[in-house]
XYZ file of C-alpha atoms in Angstrom:
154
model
C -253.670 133.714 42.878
C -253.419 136.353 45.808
C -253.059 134.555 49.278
C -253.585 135.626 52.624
C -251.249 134.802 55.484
C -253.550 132.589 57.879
C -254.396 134.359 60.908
C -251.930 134.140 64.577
C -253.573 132.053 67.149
C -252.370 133.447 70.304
C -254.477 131.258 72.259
C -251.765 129.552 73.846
C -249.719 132.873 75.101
C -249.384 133.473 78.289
C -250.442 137.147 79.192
C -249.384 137.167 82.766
C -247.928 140.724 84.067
C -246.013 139.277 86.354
C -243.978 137.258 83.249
C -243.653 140.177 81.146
C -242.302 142.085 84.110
C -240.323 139.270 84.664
C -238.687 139.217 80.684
C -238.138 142.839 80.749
C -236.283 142.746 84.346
C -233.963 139.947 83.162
C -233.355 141.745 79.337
C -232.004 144.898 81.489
C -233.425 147.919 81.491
C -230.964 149.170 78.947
C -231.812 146.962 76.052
C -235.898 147.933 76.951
C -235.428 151.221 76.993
C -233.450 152.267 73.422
C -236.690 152.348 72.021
C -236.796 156.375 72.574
C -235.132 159.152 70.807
C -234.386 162.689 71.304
C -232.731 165.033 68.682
C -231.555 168.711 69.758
C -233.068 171.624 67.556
C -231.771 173.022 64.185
C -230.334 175.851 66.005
C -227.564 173.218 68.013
C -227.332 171.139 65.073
C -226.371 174.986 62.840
C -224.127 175.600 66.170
C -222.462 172.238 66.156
C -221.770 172.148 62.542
C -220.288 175.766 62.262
C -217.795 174.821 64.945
C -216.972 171.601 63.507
C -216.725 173.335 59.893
C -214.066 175.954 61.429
C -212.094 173.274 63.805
C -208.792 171.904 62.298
C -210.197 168.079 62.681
C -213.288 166.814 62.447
C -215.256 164.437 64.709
C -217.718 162.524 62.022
C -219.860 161.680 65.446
C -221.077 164.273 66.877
C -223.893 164.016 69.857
C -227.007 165.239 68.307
C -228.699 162.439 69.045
C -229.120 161.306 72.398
C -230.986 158.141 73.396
C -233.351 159.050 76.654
C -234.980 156.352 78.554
C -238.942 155.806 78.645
C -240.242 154.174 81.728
C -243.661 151.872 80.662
C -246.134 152.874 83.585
C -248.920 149.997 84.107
C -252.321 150.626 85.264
C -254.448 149.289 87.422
C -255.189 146.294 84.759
C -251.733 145.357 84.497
C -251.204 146.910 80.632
C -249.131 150.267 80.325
C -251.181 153.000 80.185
C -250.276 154.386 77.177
C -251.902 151.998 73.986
C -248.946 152.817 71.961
C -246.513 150.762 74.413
C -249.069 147.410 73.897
C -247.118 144.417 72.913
C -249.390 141.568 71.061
C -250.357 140.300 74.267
C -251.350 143.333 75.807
C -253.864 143.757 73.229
C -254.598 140.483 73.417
C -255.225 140.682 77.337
C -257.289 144.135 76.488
C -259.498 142.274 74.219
C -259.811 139.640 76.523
C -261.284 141.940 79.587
C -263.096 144.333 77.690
C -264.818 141.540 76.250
C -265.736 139.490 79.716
C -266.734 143.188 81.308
C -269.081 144.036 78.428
C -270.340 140.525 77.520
C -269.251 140.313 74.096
C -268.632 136.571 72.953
C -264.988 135.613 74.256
C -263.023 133.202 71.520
C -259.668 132.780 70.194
C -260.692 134.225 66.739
C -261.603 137.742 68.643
C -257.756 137.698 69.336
C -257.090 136.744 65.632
C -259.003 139.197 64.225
C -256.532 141.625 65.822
C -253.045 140.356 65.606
C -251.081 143.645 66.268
C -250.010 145.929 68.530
C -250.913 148.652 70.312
C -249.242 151.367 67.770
C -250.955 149.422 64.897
C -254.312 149.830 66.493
C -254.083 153.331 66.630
C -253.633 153.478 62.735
C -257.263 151.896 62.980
C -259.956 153.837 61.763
C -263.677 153.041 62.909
C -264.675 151.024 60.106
C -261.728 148.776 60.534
C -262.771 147.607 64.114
C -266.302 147.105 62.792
C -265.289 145.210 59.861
C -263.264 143.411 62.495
C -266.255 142.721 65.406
C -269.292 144.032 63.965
C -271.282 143.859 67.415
C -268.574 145.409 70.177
C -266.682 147.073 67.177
C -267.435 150.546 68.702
C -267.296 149.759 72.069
C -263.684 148.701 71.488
C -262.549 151.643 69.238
C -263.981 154.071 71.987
C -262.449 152.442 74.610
C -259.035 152.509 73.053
C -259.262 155.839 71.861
C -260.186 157.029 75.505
C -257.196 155.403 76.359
C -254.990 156.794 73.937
C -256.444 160.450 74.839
C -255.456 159.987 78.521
C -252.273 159.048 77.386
C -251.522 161.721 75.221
C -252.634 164.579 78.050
C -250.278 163.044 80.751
């Protein structure tokens, strides 16, 4: 038989800003910030390997690859403002408010039925958050995908 992995119940986590500021601070930026990469064009990369071709020795590591640092801007709410940087408890705290502000129905299975992230919710089509919430479904796709837009323009 096929079984399903019961659902997270994430109504014990704590989804104060103030901690997850707090985790981050005492990780070091550093370690927070790998998460972004940026490679140089195909014309460097031609560039770098005809003078490594023609030198006499050969550095195996050369710096294509550079790690740049992202900075996580919150809003006014206290999540980032880009969806795709949501941990499980942002989306979790998202759910949360959106729910209380529209009057949906406010229970620790609405957080079960989406135990993700913000990057995983993007991958969500329509359906999915109506198979998920069938009345508030929309309201919460639009609302993230709003979000998401702004995002992406800044």
């Amino acid at each position: 038989t096929h079984r399903r992995v019961p659902p997270l119940d994430l109504s014990a986590v704590s989804v104060l800003t103030n901690e997850a500021e707090r985790r981050w601070a005492h990780h070091g930026a550093a370690v927070a910030n790998l998460s972004t990469r940026t490679v140089t064009s195909d014309g460097d990369r031609t560039a770098n390997n005809a003078t490594s071709n023609s030198a006499s020795t050969t550095n195996p590591t050369n710096s294509s690859t550079t790690l740049t640092v992202k900075k996580i801007v919150y809003g006014a709410d206290g999540l980032p403002i880009d969806p795709r940087d949501w941990t499980r408890a942002n989306v979790w705290t998202w759910l949360i408010n959106l729910a209380q502000s529209e009057g949906l129905d406010i229970s620790p299975e609405l957080a079960q039925k989406f135990p993700m992230n913000g990057k995983a919710l993007c991958l969500m089509s329509l359906d999915m958050y109506l198979s998920r919430v069938p009345i508030g479904g929309k309201m919460l796709y639009r609302d993230f995908r709003v979000r998401l837009a702004r995002a992406m323009s800044l």
